[in-house]
Amino acid sequence: MTKAALAAKAPEERRERILRATIAVVRERGFAGARVTDIAVEAGTSQGLVLYHFGSLAGAFAASLTLLEDEFYEELERNLSEVVGPVPRLRHIAELGAGYGPAVGDWRLWLELWVRAIRDDDARAARESLDTRWRGALRQVVDEGLAARVFATSDPKASVLRLAALMDGLAIQLALADPGMTTGKFTELWWKSAVLELGISPVNTATGPQGGRKKR
Amino acid sequence: MTKAALAAKAPEERRERILRATIAVVRERGFAGARVTDIAVEAGTSQGLVLYHFGSLAGAFAASLTLLEDEFYEELERNLSEVVGPVPRLRHIAELGAGYGPAVGDWRLWLELWVRAIRDDDARAARESLDTRWRGALRQVVDEGLAARVFATSDPKASVLRLAALMDGLAIQLALADPGMTTGKFTELWWKSAVLELGISPVNTATGPQGGRKKR
DNA sequence: GCCTATCCTGAATGACCGTTCAAGACCTCC
DNA sequence: GGAGGTCTTGAACGGTCATTCAGGATAGGC
């Protein structure tokens, strides 16, 4: 049965490989430039199989969005759990945005998603869900900070909205490699706004003392 | 000669009409969805003429970007001159972003430009120029305010960067009609940030007294 | 060990669309 | 008033894909 079980999983694995390939290709060429053939090659299968599983190219796009959502959620949670205490956590978020990984590529993917969301309902739903979740996470950190009295804001919801929007706006410049924008500047610009927005006192600004990053 | 002069202008007028049509079509369908035929129909001419003037569809896109830049500059200047004094001017900017016109459509065009800028050099150059100019205008207002001692910031450049980025970020939500985002909220969220960022005292917050909008 | 449903392939199909082109209109300048 | 350039047209061309399809492989149930 072990062999059977493994074998039974094969089609499912193929399917997922195609979804990952779809995301990779979109990241590379954008929705507008992604071809069925590109996806098939990237996934190491045939065009036919892409269509067999998802019915159409648009279907593959749509399906890949839900994978994207799932992974985003997962990674977000993993990332935030790495760090304790509202201030370090917020600082961590500032650094996450700049990303230690292939952040520029990721932000480009985000831009692609925004534009697709203008005209495609699946994309619209996905980006809305992603954004809501993301703002929710930020909100949670803010609430923690308020409860601990290290943050102060009269309108947490508005503060979160602004901080989230600021990150998107800075991300555009990062994604487009605007001259003068670097990951370091990204982090510092956002962090400074967060400090201002949430009335974090300079005493609390240092990340060292009350918690801090675990590593990396 | 009057008739001759008018006639001589005709080709040039056609050309410009095509460029405007190009922008209109891109606004409507995005770069990815804009066809030569769409542009021709929108401009009331033939496909052939579009290619005759601009060599290729990409050429028409590129040329339309410079028209876009020109008009953006012009409108920006016109808009800012409508109002005097740093605080009212800043407030005016907050309202401009939300736009009393077809702002949502315009922001969508902006999104399109951002994504195209990822892979197309003309678009990259255009958006960079647009953005630089825009930040320059904001900077000028900030400097005015600093000189008049109604604004206070330790790092005007960073403040401008943040306020510009925040506007872009909020614009995404406006463009995508994120539930809960309206033009009114857009203005207020941004304005509140500007007040915080530039240390505008509540006394100066009211737009009425020392200058204010002219009308509309 | 066959049978059937699922999975998979890649060649064939056909639509779409950018670009080319041959022809004609129109203007200007001589 | 006509020669020669610039404009303008729309039909024809050719390339690029998404999608279809006919046929195989594979595997689990009988």
Coordinates of C-alpha atoms (C1' of nucleotides) in Angstrom, one line a residue:
Chain A
M1 CA 0.0 0.0 0.0
T2 CA 2.9 2.4 0.6
K3 CA 3.7 2.2 -3.1
A4 CA 0.1 2.6 -4.0
A5 CA -0.2 5.6 -1.7
L6 CA 2.8 7.2 -3.2
A7 CA 1.7 6.5 -6.7
A8 CA -1.7 7.9 -5.9
K9 CA -0.1 11.1 -4.8
A10 CA 1.7 11.6 -8.1
P11 CA -1.0 13.4 -10.0
E12 CA -1.6 15.7 -7.1
E13 CA 2.1 16.5 -6.9
R14 CA 2.1 17.2 -10.6
R15 CA -0.8 19.5 -10.1
E16 CA 1.0 21.4 -7.4
R17 CA 4.2 21.6 -9.4
I18 CA 2.2 23.2 -12.2
L19 CA 0.8 25.8 -9.8
R20 CA 4.2 26.6 -8.5
A21 CA 5.5 26.9 -12.0
T22 CA 2.7 29.2 -12.8
I23 CA 3.6 31.5 -10.0
A24 CA 7.3 31.4 -11.0
V25 CA 6.5 32.2 -14.6
V26 CA 4.2 35.1 -13.6
R27 CA 6.8 36.4 -11.4
E28 CA 9.3 36.3 -14.2
R29 CA 7.2 37.5 -17.1
G30 CA 4.0 38.9 -15.6
F31 CA 0.5 37.7 -16.2
A32 CA 0.5 39.2 -19.7
G33 CA 3.7 37.4 -20.7
A34 CA 3.0 34.0 -19.2
R35 CA 2.4 31.3 -21.8
V36 CA 1.0 27.9 -21.3
T37 CA 4.2 26.5 -22.8
D38 CA 6.4 28.5 -20.3
I39 CA 4.4 27.0 -17.5
A40 CA 4.7 23.5 -18.9
V41 CA 8.4 23.8 -19.4
E42 CA 8.9 25.2 -15.9
A43 CA 6.9 22.4 -14.4
G44 CA 8.6 19.8 -16.6
T45 CA 5.4 18.6 -18.1
S46 CA 3.3 19.1 -21.2
Q47 CA 1.0 21.9 -22.2
G48 CA -1.7 19.4 -22.3
L49 CA -1.5 18.6 -18.7
V50 CA -1.8 22.2 -17.7
L51 CA -5.0 22.5 -19.5
Y52 CA -6.1 19.1 -18.4
H53 CA -5.9 20.1 -14.7
F54 CA -7.0 23.7 -14.9
G55 CA -9.1 23.9 -18.1
S56 CA -7.5 27.1 -19.4
L57 CA -4.6 29.4 -18.8
A58 CA -6.8 31.7 -16.8
G59 CA -7.8 28.7 -14.7
A60 CA -4.2 28.0 -13.9
F61 CA -3.8 31.6 -12.9
A62 CA -6.8 31.4 -10.7
A63 CA -5.8 28.2 -9.0
S64 CA -2.2 29.5 -8.5
L65 CA -3.6 32.4 -6.6
T66 CA -5.1 30.3 -3.9
L67 CA -1.8 28.5 -3.5
L68 CA -0.2 31.9 -3.2
E69 CA -2.7 32.9 -0.5
D70 CA -2.1 29.8 1.5
E71 CA 1.7 30.2 1.4
F72 CA 1.5 33.8 2.2
Y73 CA -0.6 33.1 5.3
E74 CA 1.7 30.4 6.4
E75 CA 4.8 32.4 6.0
L76 CA 3.3 35.4 7.6
E77 CA 2.4 33.5 10.7
R78 CA 5.8 31.8 10.8
N79 CA 7.5 35.1 10.5
L80 CA 5.6 36.9 13.2
S81 CA 5.9 34.0 15.6
E82 CA 9.7 34.3 15.3
V83 CA 9.7 37.4 17.5
V84 CA 8.0 38.5 20.7
G85 CA 6.8 41.8 22.1
P86 CA 5.0 44.5 20.1
V87 CA 8.0 46.7 19.4
P88 CA 10.4 44.1 18.2
R89 CA 7.6 42.6 16.2
L90 CA 6.8 45.8 14.5
R91 CA 10.5 46.3 13.8
H92 CA 10.5 42.8 12.4
I93 CA 7.6 43.7 10.1
A94 CA 9.6 46.7 8.9
E95 CA 12.4 44.4 7.9
L96 CA 10.1 41.8 6.4
G97 CA 8.8 44.3 4.0
A98 CA 12.2 44.9 2.6
G99 CA 12.7 41.2 2.7
Y100 CA 15.8 39.3 3.2
G101 CA 14.8 37.0 0.5
P102 CA 13.9 37.6 -3.1
A103 CA 11.7 40.5 -2.0
V104 CA 12.0 42.6 -5.1
G105 CA 10.7 39.7 -7.2
D106 CA 7.9 39.2 -4.7
W107 CA 6.9 42.9 -4.8
R108 CA 6.8 42.7 -8.5
L109 CA 4.5 39.8 -8.2
W110 CA 2.3 42.0 -6.0
L111 CA 2.2 44.7 -8.6
E112 CA 1.2 42.1 -11.2
L113 CA -1.6 41.0 -8.9
W114 CA -2.8 44.5 -8.4
V115 CA -3.1 45.2 -12.0
R116 CA -4.8 41.9 -12.7
A117 CA -7.2 42.6 -9.9
I118 CA -8.5 45.6 -11.9
R119 CA -10.1 43.3 -14.4
D120 CA -10.1 39.7 -13.1
D121 CA -12.4 38.8 -10.3
D122 CA -10.3 35.9 -9.0
A123 CA -7.3 38.2 -8.7
R124 CA -9.4 40.8 -7.1
A125 CA -10.7 38.4 -4.4
A126 CA -7.2 37.0 -3.8
R127 CA -5.5 40.4 -3.3
E128 CA -8.3 41.6 -1.1
S129 CA -8.1 38.5 1.0
L130 CA -4.3 38.8 1.2
D131 CA -4.5 42.4 2.1
T132 CA -7.1 41.9 4.7
R133 CA -5.1 39.2 6.3
W134 CA -2.0 41.3 6.2
R135 CA -3.7 44.3 7.8
G136 CA -5.1 42.0 10.4
A137 CA -1.7 40.8 11.4
L138 CA -0.5 44.4 11.6
R139 CA -3.6 45.3 13.6
Q140 CA -2.8 42.5 16.1
V141 CA 0.6 43.8 16.7
V142 CA -0.7 47.3 17.2
D143 CA -3.3 46.1 19.6
E144 CA -0.6 44.2 21.6
G145 CA 1.4 47.4 21.7
L146 CA -1.6 49.4 22.8
A147 CA -2.4 46.9 25.6
A148 CA 1.2 47.1 26.7
R149 CA 1.1 50.9 26.6
V150 CA 4.1 51.1 24.4
F151 CA 2.0 52.3 21.4
A152 CA -0.4 55.2 21.4
T153 CA -2.9 56.0 18.7
S154 CA -6.3 57.5 18.8
D155 CA -7.5 55.5 15.8
P156 CA -5.7 52.1 15.5
K157 CA -7.6 51.2 12.4
A158 CA -6.5 54.3 10.6
S159 CA -3.0 53.8 11.8
V160 CA -2.9 50.3 10.4
L161 CA -4.4 51.4 7.2
R162 CA -1.8 54.1 6.8
L163 CA 1.1 51.9 7.7
A164 CA 0.0 49.1 5.4
A165 CA -0.5 51.6 2.6
L166 CA 2.9 53.2 3.2
M167 CA 4.5 49.8 2.8
D168 CA 2.8 49.2 -0.5
G169 CA 3.9 52.6 -1.7
L170 CA 7.5 52.1 -0.7
A171 CA 7.3 48.7 -2.2
I172 CA 6.5 50.2 -5.6
Q173 CA 9.8 52.0 -5.6
L174 CA 11.6 49.0 -4.4
A175 CA 10.1 46.8 -7.0
L176 CA 10.9 49.3 -9.7
A177 CA 14.4 49.9 -8.4
D178 CA 13.8 53.6 -8.1
P179 CA 17.1 55.3 -7.8
G180 CA 17.8 56.0 -4.2
M181 CA 15.5 53.3 -2.9
T182 CA 17.2 50.3 -1.2
T183 CA 16.0 47.7 1.2
G184 CA 17.7 49.5 4.0
K185 CA 16.0 52.8 3.2
F186 CA 12.7 51.0 2.8
T187 CA 13.0 49.6 6.4
E188 CA 14.1 52.9 7.9
L189 CA 11.5 55.0 6.2
W190 CA 8.7 52.7 7.2
W191 CA 10.0 52.3 10.7
K192 CA 10.3 56.0 11.3
S193 CA 6.7 56.4 10.2
A194 CA 5.6 53.6 12.5
V195 CA 7.4 55.3 15.4
L196 CA 5.6 58.5 14.6
E197 CA 2.3 57.0 13.9
L198 CA 2.2 54.9 17.0
G199 CA 3.9 57.3 19.3
I200 CA 6.6 54.9 20.2
S201 CA 8.9 56.6 22.7
P202 CA 12.6 56.6 21.9
V203 CA 13.3 54.5 25.0
N204 CA 11.4 51.7 23.4
T205 CA 12.8 52.2 20.0
A206 CA 15.9 50.0 20.5
T207 CA 15.1 46.5 19.6
G208 CA 17.5 44.9 22.0
P209 CA 16.0 44.9 25.6
Q210 CA 12.5 43.6 25.8
G211 CA 12.5 40.7 23.4
G212 CA 14.0 41.1 20.0
R213 CA 14.7 38.9 17.1
K214 CA 15.7 35.4 17.6
K215 CA 18.1 35.3 14.8
R216 CA 18.8 36.1 11.2
Chain B
M1 CA -2.6 80.7 -46.2
T2 CA -5.0 80.2 -43.3
K3 CA -6.5 77.3 -45.0
A4 CA -3.1 75.9 -45.8
A5 CA -2.0 76.3 -42.3
L6 CA -5.0 74.5 -41.0
A7 CA -4.6 71.8 -43.5
A8 CA -0.9 71.4 -42.6
K9 CA -1.9 70.9 -39.0
A10 CA -4.2 68.1 -39.9
P11 CA -1.6 65.2 -39.8
E12 CA -0.3 66.5 -36.5
E13 CA -3.8 66.6 -35.1
R14 CA -4.4 63.1 -36.2
R15 CA -1.2 62.0 -34.6
E16 CA -2.2 63.6 -31.3
R17 CA -5.6 62.1 -31.5
I18 CA -4.1 58.7 -31.8
L19 CA -1.9 59.3 -28.8
R20 CA -4.9 60.4 -26.7
A21 CA -6.8 57.3 -28.0
T22 CA -3.9 55.2 -26.9
I23 CA -4.0 56.5 -23.4
A24 CA -7.8 56.1 -23.3
V25 CA -7.6 52.5 -24.5
V26 CA -4.8 51.6 -22.0
R27 CA -6.8 53.2 -19.2
E28 CA -9.8 51.1 -20.3
R29 CA -8.1 47.7 -21.1
G30 CA -4.6 48.0 -19.8
F31 CA -1.4 47.7 -21.8
A32 CA -1.9 44.0 -22.1
G33 CA -5.4 44.4 -23.5
A34 CA -4.8 47.3 -25.8
R35 CA -5.0 46.4 -29.5
V36 CA -4.0 48.4 -32.5
T37 CA -7.6 48.2 -33.7
D38 CA -8.9 49.5 -30.5
I39 CA -6.7 52.5 -30.8
A40 CA -7.6 53.1 -34.4
V41 CA -11.3 52.9 -33.7
E42 CA -11.0 55.1 -30.6
A43 CA -9.1 57.7 -32.7
G44 CA -11.5 57.3 -35.6
T45 CA -8.8 56.3 -38.1
S46 CA -7.3 53.2 -39.5
Q47 CA -4.8 50.7 -38.1
G48 CA -2.5 51.6 -40.8
L49 CA -2.1 55.1 -39.6
V50 CA -1.3 54.2 -36.1
L51 CA 1.6 52.1 -37.4
Y52 CA 2.6 54.7 -40.0
H53 CA 3.1 57.3 -37.3
F54 CA 4.6 55.2 -34.5
G55 CA 6.0 52.2 -36.3
S56 CA 4.6 49.7 -33.9
L57 CA 2.1 49.3 -31.1
A58 CA 4.9 49.6 -28.6
G59 CA 6.0 52.8 -30.4
A60 CA 2.5 54.2 -29.9
F61 CA 2.7 53.2 -26.2
A62 CA 6.0 54.9 -25.8
A63 CA 4.9 58.1 -27.6
S64 CA 1.7 58.3 -25.6
L65 CA 3.8 58.2 -22.4
T66 CA 5.5 61.4 -23.2
L67 CA 2.1 63.0 -23.9
L68 CA 1.0 61.7 -20.6
E69 CA 4.1 63.3 -18.9
D70 CA 3.5 66.6 -20.5
E71 CA -0.1 66.8 -19.5
F72 CA 0.7 65.6 -16.0
Y73 CA 3.2 68.4 -15.5
E74 CA 0.9 70.9 -16.9
E75 CA -2.0 69.9 -14.8
L76 CA 0.1 69.6 -11.7
E77 CA 1.4 73.1 -12.0
R78 CA -2.1 74.5 -12.8
N79 CA -3.5 72.7 -9.8
L80 CA -0.9 73.9 -7.4
S81 CA -1.1 77.4 -8.5
E82 CA -4.7 77.5 -7.7
V83 CA -4.0 77.8 -4.0
V84 CA -1.6 79.8 -1.9
G85 CA 0.2 79.1 1.3
P86 CA 1.8 75.9 2.4
V87 CA -0.9 74.5 4.6
P88 CA -3.8 75.0 2.1
R89 CA -1.6 73.8 -0.6
L90 CA -0.8 70.6 1.2
R91 CA -4.4 70.2 1.9
H92 CA -5.1 70.7 -1.7
I93 CA -2.7 68.0 -2.6
A94 CA -4.5 65.7 -0.2
E95 CA -7.7 66.4 -2.1
L96 CA -6.0 66.1 -5.5
G97 CA -4.9 62.6 -4.8
A98 CA -8.4 61.5 -4.2
G99 CA -9.3 63.5 -7.3
Y100 CA -12.5 65.3 -8.1
G101 CA -12.2 64.0 -11.6
P102 CA -12.0 60.4 -12.9
A103 CA -9.3 59.7 -10.3
V104 CA -10.0 56.0 -10.0
G105 CA -9.4 55.6 -13.7
D106 CA -6.3 57.6 -13.4
W107 CA -4.9 55.6 -10.6
R108 CA -5.6 52.5 -12.6
L109 CA -3.5 54.0 -15.4
W110 CA -0.8 54.5 -12.8
L111 CA -0.9 50.9 -11.8
E112 CA -0.6 49.9 -15.4
L113 CA 2.4 52.1 -15.8
W114 CA 4.1 50.6 -12.8
V115 CA 3.7 47.1 -14.0
R116 CA 4.8 48.0 -17.5
A117 CA 7.8 49.8 -16.0
I118 CA 9.0 46.5 -14.7
R119 CA 9.9 45.3 -18.2
D120 CA 9.7 48.2 -20.5
D121 CA 12.4 50.9 -20.5
D122 CA 10.2 53.7 -21.9
A123 CA 7.7 53.1 -19.2
R124 CA 10.3 52.9 -16.6
A125 CA 11.8 56.2 -17.6
A126 CA 8.3 57.8 -17.8
R127 CA 7.2 56.7 -14.4
E128 CA 10.5 57.7 -12.9
S129 CA 10.3 61.2 -14.4
L130 CA 6.7 61.5 -13.4
D131 CA 7.5 60.5 -9.9
T132 CA 10.5 62.7 -9.5
R133 CA 8.5 65.7 -10.7
W134 CA 5.7 64.8 -8.4
R135 CA 8.0 64.5 -5.4
G136 CA 9.6 67.7 -6.4
A137 CA 6.4 69.5 -6.3
L138 CA 5.6 68.1 -2.9
R139 CA 9.1 69.0 -1.7
Q140 CA 8.6 72.6 -2.8
V141 CA 5.4 72.8 -0.7
V142 CA 7.2 71.3 2.2
D143 CA 10.1 73.8 1.9
E144 CA 7.7 76.6 1.8
G145 CA 6.1 75.4 5.0
L146 CA 9.5 75.0 6.6
A147 CA 10.5 78.5 5.7
A148 CA 7.2 79.8 7.0
R149 CA 7.7 77.8 10.2
V150 CA 4.4 76.1 9.9
F151 CA 5.9 72.7 9.1
A152 CA 8.6 71.0 11.1
T153 CA 10.6 68.0 10.0
S154 CA 14.1 67.0 10.7
D155 CA 14.5 65.3 7.3
P156 CA 12.4 66.9 4.6
K157 CA 13.5 64.5 1.9
A158 CA 12.4 61.5 3.9
S159 CA 9.1 63.2 4.8
V160 CA 8.4 63.8 1.2
L161 CA 9.3 60.3 0.2
R162 CA 7.0 58.9 2.9
L163 CA 4.1 61.1 2.0
A164 CA 4.5 60.4 -1.7
A165 CA 4.7 56.6 -1.0
L166 CA 1.7 56.8 1.3
M167 CA -0.3 58.3 -1.4
D168 CA 0.6 55.6 -3.9
G169 CA -0.3 53.0 -1.4
L170 CA -3.6 54.5 -0.6
A171 CA -4.2 54.9 -4.3
I172 CA -3.9 51.2 -4.8
Q173 CA -6.9 50.6 -2.6
L174 CA -8.8 53.4 -4.2
A175 CA -8.0 52.1 -7.7
L176 CA -9.1 48.6 -6.7
A177 CA -12.1 49.8 -4.9
D178 CA -11.1 48.1 -1.7
P179 CA -14.1 47.8 0.6
G180 CA -13.9 50.7 3.0
M181 CA -11.8 52.9 0.9
T182 CA -13.4 56.0 -0.5
T183 CA -12.1 59.3 -1.9
G184 CA -13.0 61.0 1.4
K185 CA -11.1 58.5 3.5
F186 CA -8.2 58.7 1.1
T187 CA -7.9 62.4 1.7
E188 CA -8.4 62.2 5.4
L189 CA -5.9 59.4 5.9
W190 CA -3.3 61.1 3.9
W191 CA -3.9 64.5 5.5
K192 CA -3.6 63.1 9.0
S193 CA -0.3 61.6 8.1
A194 CA 0.9 64.8 6.6
V195 CA -0.1 66.7 9.8
L196 CA 1.8 64.2 11.9
E197 CA 4.8 64.0 9.6
L198 CA 5.2 67.7 9.2
G199 CA 4.2 68.6 12.7
I200 CA 1.5 70.9 11.6
S201 CA -0.1 72.4 14.7
P202 CA -3.8 72.1 15.1
V203 CA -4.1 75.9 14.9
N204 CA -2.9 75.8 11.3
T205 CA -4.8 72.8 10.4
A206 CA -7.9 74.6 9.4
T207 CA -7.7 75.6 5.7
G208 CA -9.8 78.7 6.0
P209 CA -7.8 81.6 7.4
Q210 CA -4.5 82.2 5.8
G211 CA -5.1 81.6 2.2
G212 CA -7.2 78.6 1.2
R213 CA -8.6 77.2 -2.0
K214 CA -9.9 79.6 -4.6
K215 CA -12.9 77.6 -5.5
R216 CA -14.3 74.3 -6.6
Chain C
dG1 C1' -4.0 -10.7 -15.6
dC2 C1' -7.7 -7.9 -17.9
dC3 C1' -10.8 -3.4 -17.7
dT4 C1' -11.7 1.1 -16.9
dA5 C1' -11.0 5.5 -15.2
dT6 C1' -7.6 8.6 -14.6
dC7 C1' -3.6 10.9 -16.2
dC8 C1' -0.6 12.5 -19.7
dT9 C1' 1.3 13.7 -24.2
dG10 C1' 2.4 16.5 -28.3
dA11 C1' 0.8 17.3 -32.8
dA12 C1' -3.1 19.6 -35.2
dT13 C1' -6.4 23.4 -35.3
dG14 C1' -8.0 27.8 -35.6
dA15 C1' -8.4 32.4 -33.9
dC16 C1' -6.4 36.5 -33.1
dC17 C1' -3.6 40.4 -34.0
dG18 C1' 0.7 43.0 -35.2
dT19 C1' 2.8 44.3 -39.2
dT20 C1' 3.4 44.9 -44.3
dC21 C1' 2.1 46.6 -48.5
dA22 C1' 0.0 48.3 -52.7
dA23 C1' -2.8 51.7 -53.9
dG24 C1' -4.9 56.0 -53.6
dA25 C1' -5.9 60.8 -51.5
dC26 C1' -4.2 65.1 -50.5
dC27 C1' -0.9 69.1 -50.2
dT28 C1' 2.7 72.0 -51.3
dC29 C1' 5.7 74.0 -54.0
dC30 C1' 7.3 75.0 -58.3
Chain D
dG1 C1' -1.7 72.6 -63.0
dG2 C1' 1.3 69.0 -62.3
dA3 C1' 5.3 66.5 -59.9
dG4 C1' 6.6 64.6 -55.8
dG5 C1' 6.2 64.3 -51.3
dT6 C1' 3.4 63.2 -47.2
dC7 C1' -0.7 60.9 -45.4
dT8 C1' -4.1 57.5 -45.2
dT9 C1' -6.5 53.3 -46.0
dG10 C1' -7.8 48.5 -45.4
dA11 C1' -6.9 44.1 -47.3
dA12 C1' -3.5 40.3 -47.0
dC13 C1' 0.2 38.0 -44.6
dG14 C1' 2.4 35.4 -41.2
dG15 C1' 3.4 34.3 -36.6
dT16 C1' 2.1 33.2 -32.1
dC17 C1' -0.6 31.2 -29.0
dA18 C1' -4.6 28.9 -26.3
dT19 C1' -7.2 25.1 -26.9
dT20 C1' -8.7 20.6 -28.9
dC21 C1' -8.1 16.0 -29.7
dA22 C1' -6.8 11.3 -30.7
dG23 C1' -4.2 8.4 -28.9
dG24 C1' -1.3 6.1 -25.1
dA25 C1' 0.4 5.1 -20.5
dT26 C1' -0.7 3.8 -15.9
dA27 C1' -2.8 1.9 -11.9
dG28 C1' -6.3 0.1 -9.0
dG29 C1' -10.2 -2.9 -8.7
dC30 C1' -12.1 -7.3 -10.1

